PDB file of C-alpha atoms in Angstrom:
ATOM      1  CA  UNK A 110      -3.146 -27.788  52.719  1.00 48.00           C
ATOM      2  CA  UNK A 111      -3.895 -24.044  52.601  1.00 51.00           C
ATOM      3  CA  UNK A 112      -0.526 -23.483  50.969  1.00 46.00           C
ATOM      4  CA  UNK A 113      -1.318 -26.034  48.251  1.00 51.00           C
ATOM      5  CA  UNK A 114      -4.726 -24.488  47.575  1.00 48.00           C
ATOM      6  CA  UNK A 115      -3.167 -21.040  47.395  1.00 48.00           C
ATOM      7  CA  UNK A 116      -0.489 -22.261  44.984  1.00 48.00           C
ATOM      8  CA  UNK A 117      -3.081 -23.912  42.762  1.00 47.00           C
ATOM      9  CA  UNK A 118      -5.253 -20.800  42.765  1.00 47.00           C
ATOM     10  CA  UNK A 119      -2.254 -18.622  42.057  1.00 45.00           C
ATOM     11  CA  UNK A 120      -1.339 -20.772  39.047  1.00 46.00           C
ATOM     12  CA  UNK A 121      -4.892 -20.571  37.693  1.00 46.00           C
ATOM     13  CA  UNK A 122      -5.002 -16.806  38.063  1.00 45.00           C
ATOM     14  CA  UNK A 123      -1.580 -16.493  36.415  1.00 42.00           C
ATOM     15  CA  UNK A 124      -2.584 -18.478  33.342  1.00 40.00           C
ATOM     16  CA  UNK A 125      -5.927 -16.685  33.058  1.00 42.00           C
ATOM     17  CA  UNK A 126      -4.329 -13.255  32.896  1.00 42.00           C
ATOM     18  CA  UNK A 127      -1.143 -14.242  31.064  1.00 39.00           C
ATOM     19  CA  UNK A 128      -2.669 -14.082  27.542  1.00 38.00           C
ATOM     20  CA  UNK A 129      -3.723 -10.467  28.057  1.00 38.00           C
ATOM     21  CA  UNK A 130      -0.093  -9.618  28.769  1.00 37.00           C
ATOM     22  CA  UNK A 131       1.729 -11.577  26.058  1.00 36.00           C
ATOM     23  CA  UNK A 132      -0.777 -11.250  23.178  1.00 42.00           C
ATOM     24  CA  UNK A 133       0.549  -8.775  20.583  1.00 55.00           C
ATOM     25  CA  UNK A 134      -1.267  -6.566  18.123  1.00 64.00           C
ATOM     26  CA  UNK A 135      -2.118  -8.567  14.995  1.00 83.00           C
ATOM     27  CA  UNK A 136      -2.146  -5.576  12.637  1.00 92.00           C
ATOM     28  CA  UNK A 137       1.205  -3.817  12.669  1.00 92.00           C
ATOM     29  CA  UNK A 138       1.786  -0.095  12.196  1.00 93.00           C
ATOM     30  CA  UNK A 139       4.743  -0.428   9.850  1.00 94.00           C
ATOM     31  CA  UNK A 140       6.164  -2.732   7.199  1.00 96.00           C
ATOM     32  CA  UNK A 141       9.908  -2.367   7.019  1.00 94.00           C
ATOM     33  CA  UNK A 142      10.579   1.367   7.145  1.00 95.00           C
ATOM     34  CA  UNK A 143       7.178   2.343   5.696  1.00 97.00           C
ATOM     35  CA  UNK A 144       4.444   3.453   8.161  1.00 96.00           C
ATOM     36  CA  UNK A 145       1.168   1.631   7.565  1.00 96.00           C
ATOM     37  CA  UNK A 146      -2.094   3.513   7.959  1.00 95.00           C
ATOM     38  CA  UNK A 147      -5.653   3.037   6.735  1.00 96.00           C
ATOM     39  CA  UNK A 148      -6.682   1.960   4.108  1.00 96.00           C
ATOM     40  CA  UNK A 149      -3.597  -0.280   3.948  1.00 97.00           C
ATOM     41  CA  UNK A 150      -2.729  -3.159   6.274  1.00 95.00           C
ATOM     42  CA  UNK A 151       0.011  -5.646   7.020  1.00 94.00           C
ATOM     43  CA  UNK A 152      -2.058  -8.785   6.477  1.00 92.00           C
ATOM     44  CA  UNK A 153      -5.534 -10.322   6.156  1.00 92.00           C
ATOM     45  CA  UNK A 154      -8.017  -8.597   8.477  1.00 92.00           C
ATOM     46  CA  UNK A 155      -5.979  -5.372   8.506  1.00 94.00           C
ATOM     47  CA  UNK A 156      -6.839  -2.117   6.753  1.00 95.00           C
ATOM     48  CA  UNK A 157      -9.615  -1.948   4.154  1.00 95.00           C
ATOM     49  CA  UNK A 158     -10.589  -5.287   2.543  1.00 95.00           C
ATOM     50  CA  UNK A 159     -10.680  -3.640  -0.894  1.00 94.00           C
ATOM     51  CA  UNK A 160      -6.949  -2.872  -0.694  1.00 95.00           C
ATOM     52  CA  UNK A 161      -5.715  -6.011   1.060  1.00 93.00           C
ATOM     53  CA  UNK A 162      -5.326  -8.180  -2.097  1.00 93.00           C
ATOM     54  CA  UNK A 163      -3.166  -5.543  -3.796  1.00 95.00           C
ATOM     55  CA  UNK A 164      -0.915  -4.120  -1.075  1.00 96.00           C
ATOM     56  CA  UNK A 165       0.841  -6.847   0.891  1.00 95.00           C
ATOM     57  CA  UNK A 166       3.552  -6.970   3.556  1.00 95.00           C
ATOM     58  CA  UNK A 167       5.823  -9.989   3.285  1.00 93.00           C
ATOM     59  CA  UNK A 168       9.074 -10.311   5.254  1.00 92.00           C
ATOM     60  CA  UNK A 169       8.909  -6.596   6.084  1.00 93.00           C
ATOM     61  CA  UNK A 170       8.725  -5.675   2.395  1.00 95.00           C
ATOM     62  CA  UNK A 171       5.645  -3.762   1.264  1.00 97.00           C
ATOM     63  CA  UNK A 172       4.618  -4.653  -2.286  1.00 97.00           C
ATOM     64  CA  UNK A 173       1.947  -3.738  -4.806  1.00 96.00           C
ATOM     65  CA  UNK A 174       0.510  -6.777  -6.557  1.00 94.00           C
ATOM     66  CA  UNK A 175      -1.103  -7.014  -9.994  1.00 91.00           C
ATOM     67  CA  UNK A 176      -1.556  -9.857 -12.465  1.00 89.00           C
ATOM     68  CA  UNK A 177       1.770  -8.876 -14.045  1.00 88.00           C
ATOM     69  CA  UNK A 178       3.831  -9.179 -10.869  1.00 89.00           C
ATOM     70  CA  UNK A 179       4.740  -7.713  -7.478  1.00 93.00           C
ATOM     71  CA  UNK A 180       6.317  -4.273  -7.321  1.00 96.00           C
ATOM     72  CA  UNK A 181       8.142  -2.779  -4.301  1.00 97.00           C
ATOM     73  CA  UNK A 182       6.376   0.152  -2.643  1.00 97.00           C
ATOM     74  CA  UNK A 183       8.955   2.894  -2.122  1.00 96.00           C
ATOM     75  CA  UNK A 184       6.818   5.330  -0.116  1.00 96.00           C
ATOM     76  CA  UNK A 185       3.246   6.429   0.651  1.00 97.00           C
ATOM     77  CA  UNK A 186       2.102  10.041   0.921  1.00 97.00           C
ATOM     78  CA  UNK A 187      -0.890   9.789   3.254  1.00 96.00           C
ATOM     79  CA  UNK A 188      -1.625  13.521   3.086  1.00 95.00           C
ATOM     80  CA  UNK A 189      -2.134  13.496  -0.679  1.00 95.00           C
ATOM     81  CA  UNK A 190      -3.173   9.817  -0.910  1.00 97.00           C
ATOM     82  CA  UNK A 191      -0.450   8.742  -3.319  1.00 96.00           C
ATOM     83  CA  UNK A 192       1.474   5.464  -3.311  1.00 97.00           C
ATOM     84  CA  UNK A 193       4.810   5.290  -5.118  1.00 97.00           C
ATOM     85  CA  UNK A 194       6.064   2.000  -6.519  1.00 96.00           C
ATOM     86  CA  UNK A 195       9.067   0.881  -8.538  1.00 95.00           C
ATOM     87  CA  UNK A 196       9.462  -1.764 -11.223  1.00 94.00           C
ATOM     88  CA  UNK A 197      12.876  -3.461 -11.140  1.00 92.00           C
ATOM     89  CA  UNK A 198      12.411  -4.538 -14.771  1.00 92.00           C
ATOM     90  CA  UNK A 199      11.903  -1.070 -16.255  1.00 93.00           C
ATOM     91  CA  UNK A 200      14.649   1.039 -17.802  1.00 92.00           C
ATOM     92  CA  UNK A 201      16.085   4.124 -16.119  1.00 91.00           C
ATOM     93  CA  UNK A 202      18.838   6.562 -16.944  1.00 89.00           C
ATOM     94  CA  UNK A 203      21.279   4.252 -15.173  1.00 89.00           C
ATOM     95  CA  UNK A 204      20.242   0.978 -16.807  1.00 89.00           C
ATOM     96  CA  UNK A 205      18.250  -0.219 -19.787  1.00 88.00           C
ATOM     97  CA  UNK A 206      16.806  -3.719 -19.908  1.00 90.00           C
ATOM     98  CA  UNK A 207      13.991  -5.647 -21.576  1.00 91.00           C
ATOM     99  CA  UNK A 208      10.620  -5.621 -19.846  1.00 92.00           C
ATOM    100  CA  UNK A 209       7.204  -7.200 -20.247  1.00 91.00           C
ATOM    101  CA  UNK A 210       5.383  -4.013 -19.260  1.00 90.00           C
ATOM    102  CA  UNK A 211       3.073  -2.930 -16.469  1.00 91.00           C
ATOM    103  CA  UNK A 212      -0.649  -3.366 -15.840  1.00 88.00           C
ATOM    104  CA  UNK A 213      -3.370  -2.565 -13.307  1.00 88.00           C
ATOM    105  CA  UNK A 214      -6.069  -5.046 -12.335  1.00 88.00           C
ATOM    106  CA  UNK A 215      -9.585  -4.063 -13.336  1.00 83.00           C
ATOM    107  CA  UNK A 216     -10.886  -4.117  -9.737  1.00 86.00           C
ATOM    108  CA  UNK A 217      -7.872  -2.454  -8.122  1.00 88.00           C
ATOM    109  CA  UNK A 218      -8.952   0.713  -6.226  1.00 91.00           C
ATOM    110  CA  UNK A 219      -6.158   2.782  -7.780  1.00 92.00           C
ATOM    111  CA  UNK A 220      -5.649   5.188 -10.651  1.00 89.00           C
ATOM    112  CA  UNK A 221      -2.556   6.852 -12.074  1.00 89.00           C
ATOM    113  CA  UNK A 222      -1.434  10.171 -10.665  1.00 89.00           C
ATOM    114  CA  UNK A 223      -1.372  12.959 -13.244  1.00 86.00           C
ATOM    115  CA  UNK A 224       2.418  13.283 -12.893  1.00 87.00           C
ATOM    116  CA  UNK A 225       3.062   9.711 -14.015  1.00 90.00           C
ATOM    117  CA  UNK A 226       4.569   9.496 -17.499  1.00 90.00           C
ATOM    118  CA  UNK A 227       5.093   6.232 -19.397  1.00 92.00           C
ATOM    119  CA  UNK A 228       7.676   6.196 -22.172  1.00 92.00           C
ATOM    120  CA  UNK A 229       7.899   3.163 -24.449  1.00 93.00           C
ATOM    121  CA  UNK A 230      11.438   2.532 -25.661  1.00 93.00           C
ATOM    122  CA  UNK A 231      12.919   0.813 -28.707  1.00 93.00           C
ATOM    123  CA  UNK A 232       9.590   0.300 -30.469  1.00 92.00           C
ATOM    124  CA  UNK A 233       9.409  -1.204 -33.959  1.00 91.00           C
ATOM    125  CA  UNK A 234       8.230   1.684 -36.119  1.00 87.00           C
ATOM    126  CA  UNK A 235       7.125  -0.561 -38.993  1.00 88.00           C
ATOM    127  CA  UNK A 236       5.004  -3.008 -36.990  1.00 89.00           C
ATOM    128  CA  UNK A 237       4.034  -1.512 -33.647  1.00 88.00           C
ATOM    129  CA  UNK A 238       0.295  -0.697 -33.331  1.00 86.00           C
ATOM    130  CA  UNK A 239       1.175   2.636 -31.732  1.00 83.00           C
ATOM    131  CA  UNK A 240       2.306   3.859 -35.161  1.00 77.00           C
ATOM    132  CA  UNK A 241      -0.642   4.223 -37.511  1.00 69.00           C
ATOM    133  CA  UNK A 242      -1.567   6.456 -40.402  1.00 51.00           C
ATOM    134  CA  UNK A 243      -4.753   8.456 -40.686  1.00 45.00           C
ATOM    135  CA  UNK A 244      -6.169   7.598 -44.109  1.00 43.00           C
ATOM    136  CA  UNK A 245      -2.711   7.960 -45.614  1.00 40.00           C
ATOM    137  CA  UNK A 246      -2.921  11.759 -45.377  1.00 39.00           C
ATOM    138  CA  UNK A 247      -1.313  12.805 -42.116  1.00 41.00           C
ATOM    139  CA  UNK A 248       0.853  10.492 -40.052  1.00 48.00           C
ATOM    140  CA  UNK A 249      -0.476  10.311 -36.526  1.00 48.00           C
ATOM    141  CA  UNK A 250       0.404   8.378 -33.378  1.00 48.00           C
ATOM    142  CA  UNK A 251      -2.974   7.969 -31.669  1.00 61.00           C
ATOM    143  CA  UNK A 252      -1.469   6.273 -28.581  1.00 79.00           C
ATOM    144  CA  UNK A 253       1.517   8.600 -28.279  1.00 83.00           C
ATOM    145  CA  UNK A 254       1.518  12.086 -26.803  1.00 83.00           C
ATOM    146  CA  UNK A 255       2.350  14.582 -29.533  1.00 78.00           C
ATOM    147  CA  UNK A 256       4.009  16.755 -26.881  1.00 78.00           C
ATOM    148  CA  UNK A 257       6.153  13.903 -25.564  1.00 81.00           C
ATOM    149  CA  UNK A 258       9.235  14.535 -27.717  1.00 84.00           C
ATOM    150  CA  UNK A 259      11.132  16.401 -24.945  1.00 87.00           C
ATOM    151  CA  UNK A 260      10.712  13.434 -22.586  1.00 89.00           C
ATOM    152  CA  UNK A 261      11.962  11.017 -25.246  1.00 90.00           C
ATOM    153  CA  UNK A 262      14.928  13.269 -26.052  1.00 90.00           C
ATOM    154  CA  UNK A 263      15.792  13.485 -22.381  1.00 90.00           C
ATOM    155  CA  UNK A 264      15.669   9.714 -21.869  1.00 91.00           C
ATOM    156  CA  UNK A 265      17.598   8.980 -25.078  1.00 91.00           C
ATOM    157  CA  UNK A 266      20.358  11.290 -23.873  1.00 90.00           C
ATOM    158  CA  UNK A 267      21.079   8.928 -20.972  1.00 90.00           C
ATOM    159  CA  UNK A 268      24.329   7.034 -21.480  1.00 86.00           C
ATOM    160  CA  UNK A 269      22.676   3.654 -20.867  1.00 86.00           C
ATOM    161  CA  UNK A 270      20.196   4.303 -23.694  1.00 87.00           C
ATOM    162  CA  UNK A 271      22.266   6.470 -26.037  1.00 85.00           C
ATOM    163  CA  UNK A 272      24.890   3.726 -26.458  1.00 84.00           C
ATOM    164  CA  UNK A 273      22.183   1.683 -28.241  1.00 83.00           C
ATOM    165  CA  UNK A 274      22.070   4.340 -31.015  1.00 86.00           C
ATOM    166  CA  UNK A 275      18.282   4.217 -31.244  1.00 87.00           C
ATOM    167  CA  UNK A 276      16.467   6.815 -33.359  1.00 89.00           C
ATOM    168  CA  UNK A 277      14.202   9.107 -31.366  1.00 88.00           C
ATOM    169  CA  UNK A 278      11.236   7.865 -33.426  1.00 88.00           C
ATOM    170  CA  UNK A 279      11.398   4.540 -31.567  1.00 91.00           C
ATOM    171  CA  UNK A 280      10.303   6.285 -28.363  1.00 91.00           C
ATOM    172  CA  UNK A 281       6.649   6.944 -27.513  1.00 89.00           C
ATOM    173  CA  UNK A 282       5.181   8.751 -24.511  1.00 90.00           C
ATOM    174  CA  UNK A 283       2.289   6.359 -24.046  1.00 86.00           C
ATOM    175  CA  UNK A 284      -1.164   7.933 -23.672  1.00 75.00           C
ATOM    176  CA  UNK A 285      -3.854   5.380 -24.518  1.00 64.00           C
ATOM    177  CA  UNK A 286      -7.507   6.259 -24.119  1.00 49.00           C
ATOM    178  CA  UNK A 287      -7.864   4.083 -21.013  1.00 52.00           C
ATOM    179  CA  UNK A 288      -5.053   5.226 -18.707  1.00 53.00           C
ATOM    180  CA  UNK A 289      -6.922   4.045 -15.613  1.00 53.00           C
ATOM    181  CA  UNK A 290      -8.273   0.842 -14.053  1.00 57.00           C
ATOM    182  CA  UNK A 291      -7.701  -2.211 -16.242  1.00 59.00           C
ATOM    183  CA  UNK A 292      -4.733  -0.368 -17.760  1.00 78.00           C
ATOM    184  CA  UNK A 293      -2.739  -2.829 -19.820  1.00 82.00           C
ATOM    185  CA  UNK A 294       0.711  -2.085 -21.213  1.00 87.00           C
ATOM    186  CA  UNK A 295       1.838  -5.301 -22.872  1.00 89.00           C
ATOM    187  CA  UNK A 296       5.147  -4.471 -24.518  1.00 92.00           C
ATOM    188  CA  UNK A 297       5.186  -7.692 -26.520  1.00 92.00           C
ATOM    189  CA  UNK A 298       1.902  -6.759 -28.201  1.00 90.00           C
ATOM    190  CA  UNK A 299       3.085  -3.165 -28.664  1.00 90.00           C
ATOM    191  CA  UNK A 300       6.361  -4.387 -30.215  1.00 92.00           C
ATOM    192  CA  UNK A 301       8.508  -2.371 -27.804  1.00 93.00           C
ATOM    193  CA  UNK A 302      11.468  -3.829 -25.912  1.00 93.00           C
ATOM    194  CA  UNK A 303      11.269  -1.778 -22.714  1.00 93.00           C
ATOM    195  CA  UNK A 304       9.684   1.176 -20.969  1.00 93.00           C
ATOM    196  CA  UNK A 305      10.445   3.853 -18.434  1.00 93.00           C
ATOM    197  CA  UNK A 306       8.089   5.546 -15.983  1.00 92.00           C
ATOM    198  CA  UNK A 307       8.646   8.841 -14.199  1.00 91.00           C
ATOM    199  CA  UNK A 308       6.624  11.025 -11.833  1.00 91.00           C
ATOM    200  CA  UNK A 309       8.922  14.049 -11.490  1.00 85.00           C
ATOM    201  CA  UNK A 310      12.413  15.513 -11.879  1.00 79.00           C
ATOM    202  CA  UNK A 311      13.050  17.067  -8.444  1.00 74.00           C
ATOM    203  CA  UNK A 312      13.113  20.519 -10.030  1.00 74.00           C
ATOM    204  CA  UNK A 313      15.819  19.484 -12.529  1.00 75.00           C
ATOM    205  CA  UNK A 314      13.753  18.947 -15.654  1.00 74.00           C
ATOM    206  CA  UNK A 315      16.823  18.999 -17.926  1.00 76.00           C
ATOM    207  CA  UNK A 316      18.691  16.339 -15.970  1.00 82.00           C
ATOM    208  CA  UNK A 317      17.456  12.803 -16.719  1.00 82.00           C
ATOM    209  CA  UNK A 318      19.542  11.384 -13.879  1.00 82.00           C
ATOM    210  CA  UNK A 319      17.483  13.416 -11.415  1.00 81.00           C
ATOM    211  CA  UNK A 320      14.257  11.823 -12.620  1.00 84.00           C
ATOM    212  CA  UNK A 321      11.992  10.104 -10.099  1.00 91.00           C
ATOM    213  CA  UNK A 322      11.664   6.731 -11.781  1.00 92.00           C
ATOM    214  CA  UNK A 323       8.621   4.715 -10.791  1.00 94.00           C
ATOM    215  CA  UNK A 324       4.826   4.855 -10.832  1.00 93.00           C
ATOM    216  CA  UNK A 325       2.645   7.152  -8.738  1.00 94.00           C
ATOM    217  CA  UNK A 326      -0.802   5.733  -7.929  1.00 94.00           C
ATOM    218  CA  UNK A 327      -3.746   7.607  -6.417  1.00 94.00           C
ATOM    219  CA  UNK A 328      -6.287   6.024  -4.085  1.00 94.00           C
ATOM    220  CA  UNK A 329      -9.540   7.043  -2.400  1.00 92.00           C
ATOM    221  CA  UNK A 330     -11.069   5.959   0.918  1.00 92.00           C
ATOM    222  CA  UNK A 331     -14.552   5.688  -0.576  1.00 88.00           C
ATOM    223  CA  UNK A 332     -16.815   7.342  -3.146  1.00 87.00           C
ATOM    224  CA  UNK A 333     -16.799  10.689  -1.296  1.00 89.00           C
ATOM    225  CA  UNK A 334     -13.180  10.199  -0.168  1.00 92.00           C
ATOM    226  CA  UNK A 335     -14.153  10.742   3.485  1.00 92.00           C
ATOM    227  CA  UNK A 336     -11.933   9.291   6.182  1.00 93.00           C
ATOM    228  CA  UNK A 337     -14.164   6.847   8.150  1.00 93.00           C
ATOM    229  CA  UNK A 338     -15.089   8.179  11.607  1.00 94.00           C
ATOM    230  CA  UNK A 339     -14.881   4.707  13.159  1.00 93.00           C
ATOM    231  CA  UNK A 340     -11.328   4.324  11.918  1.00 95.00           C
ATOM    232  CA  UNK A 341     -10.345   7.750  13.235  1.00 95.00           C
ATOM    233  CA  UNK A 342     -11.727   6.887  16.690  1.00 94.00           C
ATOM    234  CA  UNK A 343      -9.931   3.539  16.614  1.00 94.00           C
ATOM    235  CA  UNK A 344      -6.593   5.165  15.821  1.00 94.00           C
ATOM    236  CA  UNK A 345      -7.045   7.751  18.581  1.00 93.00           C
ATOM    237  CA  UNK A 346      -7.215   4.870  21.060  1.00 93.00           C
ATOM    238  CA  UNK A 347      -3.943   3.380  19.745  1.00 93.00           C
ATOM    239  CA  UNK A 348      -5.754   0.795  17.647  1.00 94.00           C
ATOM    240  CA  UNK A 349      -5.350  -0.260  14.023  1.00 95.00           C
ATOM    241  CA  UNK A 350      -8.320  -0.334  11.659  1.00 95.00           C
ATOM    242  CA  UNK A 351      -9.229  -3.699  10.204  1.00 94.00           C
ATOM    243  CA  UNK A 352     -12.118  -5.961   9.265  1.00 94.00           C
ATOM    244  CA  UNK A 353     -13.517  -9.353  10.168  1.00 90.00           C
ATOM    245  CA  UNK A 354     -16.489 -11.665  10.047  1.00 89.00           C
ATOM    246  CA  UNK A 355     -18.365 -13.070   7.064  1.00 90.00           C
ATOM    247  CA  UNK A 356     -19.232  -9.572   5.810  1.00 90.00           C
ATOM    248  CA  UNK A 357     -15.777  -8.033   6.392  1.00 91.00           C
ATOM    249  CA  UNK A 358     -17.245  -5.641   8.938  1.00 92.00           C
ATOM    250  CA  UNK A 359     -15.128  -2.969  10.603  1.00 93.00           C
ATOM    251  CA  UNK A 360     -13.065  -3.964  13.632  1.00 93.00           C
ATOM    252  CA  UNK A 361     -10.502  -2.100  15.710  1.00 94.00           C
ATOM    253  CA  UNK A 362      -7.425  -4.204  16.401  1.00 93.00           C
ATOM    254  CA  UNK A 363      -6.043  -3.230  19.821  1.00 92.00           C
ATOM    255  CA  UNK A 364      -2.498  -3.487  21.230  1.00 89.00           C
ATOM    256  CA  UNK A 365      -3.752  -6.217  23.577  1.00 83.00           C
ATOM    257  CA  UNK A 366      -4.430  -8.389  20.523  1.00 82.00           C
ATOM    258  CA  UNK A 367      -8.222  -8.241  20.860  1.00 85.00           C
ATOM    259  CA  UNK A 368     -10.659  -6.806  18.324  1.00 88.00           C
ATOM    260  CA  UNK A 369     -13.529  -4.469  19.174  1.00 90.00           C
ATOM    261  CA  UNK A 370     -16.292  -2.975  17.084  1.00 90.00           C
ATOM    262  CA  UNK A 371     -15.342   0.646  17.725  1.00 88.00           C
ATOM    263  CA  UNK A 372     -12.187   1.550  19.677  1.00 91.00           C
ATOM    264  CA  UNK A 373      -9.605   0.301  22.160  1.00 91.00           C
ATOM    265  CA  UNK A 374     -10.992   2.071  25.209  1.00 83.00           C
ATOM    266  CA  UNK A 375     -12.148  -0.389  27.860  1.00 57.00           C
ATOM    267  CA  UNK A 376     -15.743   0.778  27.504  1.00 41.00           C
ATOM    268  CA  UNK A 377     -15.922  -0.302  23.862  1.00 44.00           C
ATOM    269  CA  UNK A 378     -16.270  -3.941  24.788  1.00 45.00           C
ATOM    270  CA  UNK A 379     -17.150  -3.727  28.483  1.00 37.00           C
ATOM    271  CA  UNK A 380     -19.198  -1.183  30.442  1.00 30.00           C
ATOM    272  CA  UNK A 381     -20.012   2.333  29.286  1.00 32.00           C
ATOM    273  CA  UNK A 382     -18.969   3.575  32.713  1.00 32.00           C
ATOM    274  CA  UNK A 383     -15.354   2.910  31.673  1.00 35.00           C
ATOM    275  CA  UNK A 384     -15.670   4.706  28.339  1.00 36.00           C
ATOM    276  CA  UNK A 385     -12.586   6.860  28.903  1.00 37.00           C
ATOM    277  CA  UNK A 386     -10.356   4.148  30.348  1.00 39.00           C
ATOM    278  CA  UNK A 387      -7.625   3.263  27.807  1.00 45.00           C
ATOM    279  CA  UNK A 388      -6.658  -0.297  26.978  1.00 42.00           C
ATOM    280  CA  UNK A 389      -3.430  -0.381  29.011  1.00 46.00           C
ATOM    281  CA  UNK A 390      -5.234   0.888  32.103  1.00 44.00           C
ATOM    282  CA  UNK A 391      -7.815  -1.847  31.644  1.00 45.00           C
ATOM    283  CA  UNK A 392      -5.085  -4.486  31.633  1.00 45.00           C
ATOM    284  CA  UNK A 393      -3.606  -3.069  34.818  1.00 46.00           C
ATOM    285  CA  UNK A 394      -7.023  -3.151  36.496  1.00 45.00           C
ATOM    286  CA  UNK A 395      -7.555  -6.739  35.392  1.00 45.00           C
ATOM    287  CA  UNK A 396      -4.202  -7.883  36.741  1.00 48.00           C
ATOM    288  CA  UNK A 397      -4.697  -5.952  39.974  1.00 49.00           C
ATOM    289  CA  UNK A 398      -8.031  -7.712  40.444  1.00 45.00           C
ATOM    290  CA  UNK A 399      -6.332 -11.054  39.902  1.00 48.00           C
ATOM    291  CA  UNK A 400      -3.686 -10.364  42.548  1.00 44.00           C
ATOM    292  CA  UNK A 401      -6.348  -9.121  44.962  1.00 49.00           C
ATOM    293  CA  UNK A 402      -8.181 -12.452  44.680  1.00 47.00           C
ATOM    294  CA  UNK A 403      -4.918 -14.307  45.275  1.00 45.00           C
ATOM    295  CA  UNK A 404      -4.166 -12.354  48.446  1.00 50.00           C
ATOM    296  CA  UNK A 405      -7.658 -12.838  49.806  1.00 49.00           C
ATOM    297  CA  UNK A 406      -7.486 -16.637  49.512  1.00 50.00           C
ATOM    298  CA  UNK A 407      -3.911 -17.026  50.788  1.00 54.00           C
TER     299      UNK A 407
END
């Protein structure tokens, strides 16, 4: 009889403490080979809620999402707060192809890095709105950078583009007034067949093949661009910053799978007397207590 009671009690204790052992951290610290840190996250409830609709992790592929499509994220520079993305449909020195363009959503918390250059290719000089005259006196291109000729010459020297025998006048380094949020580059409306975007040349400015093709986007943590103290404390305790509740309030997602309102130390959700006890020590104490109860009743 005592053996049966002990077995039953042992089973109950086992199943009570089992979830704390097998539950994994909901918010992951990487997506594919890209480390994930605040303000980004790997799913709903992870990172900053302002960024979650735009930066998504699906099948270990980190992507940037806008109303024009999903674009692979190639890397993130957390020190300088820059995210680099690529557009498989844009033209590069290795390949030229038709494209619909690129746009930013109006509410997206991103802006273009100063190094990002957009070059519109194969534009119709007689009908494109980027080519306009100023009162018939001096020909001006109000949406094209007057200093962009070297970039166009460099791109048109690429074999993939030069074989099309396009005149250099069909290229425009695009500089509209609103090169920021709600940026819209609709190539169909601009009467251009494709575009290329670059954010550097790796120190080889005269070699188009060395160009860093893609888009560099800047982001800020908040208005003052201060890293949130609560998030810093959460990360120091091996947690991942996230949000939850009806007001998307801050939560710290811990390796045990549980969320707390500050950090992953045991004292954050239990007693202040255990303030400096880390999460894994807390699990060991909990399991030790369970085995102690088992031994007492056996």
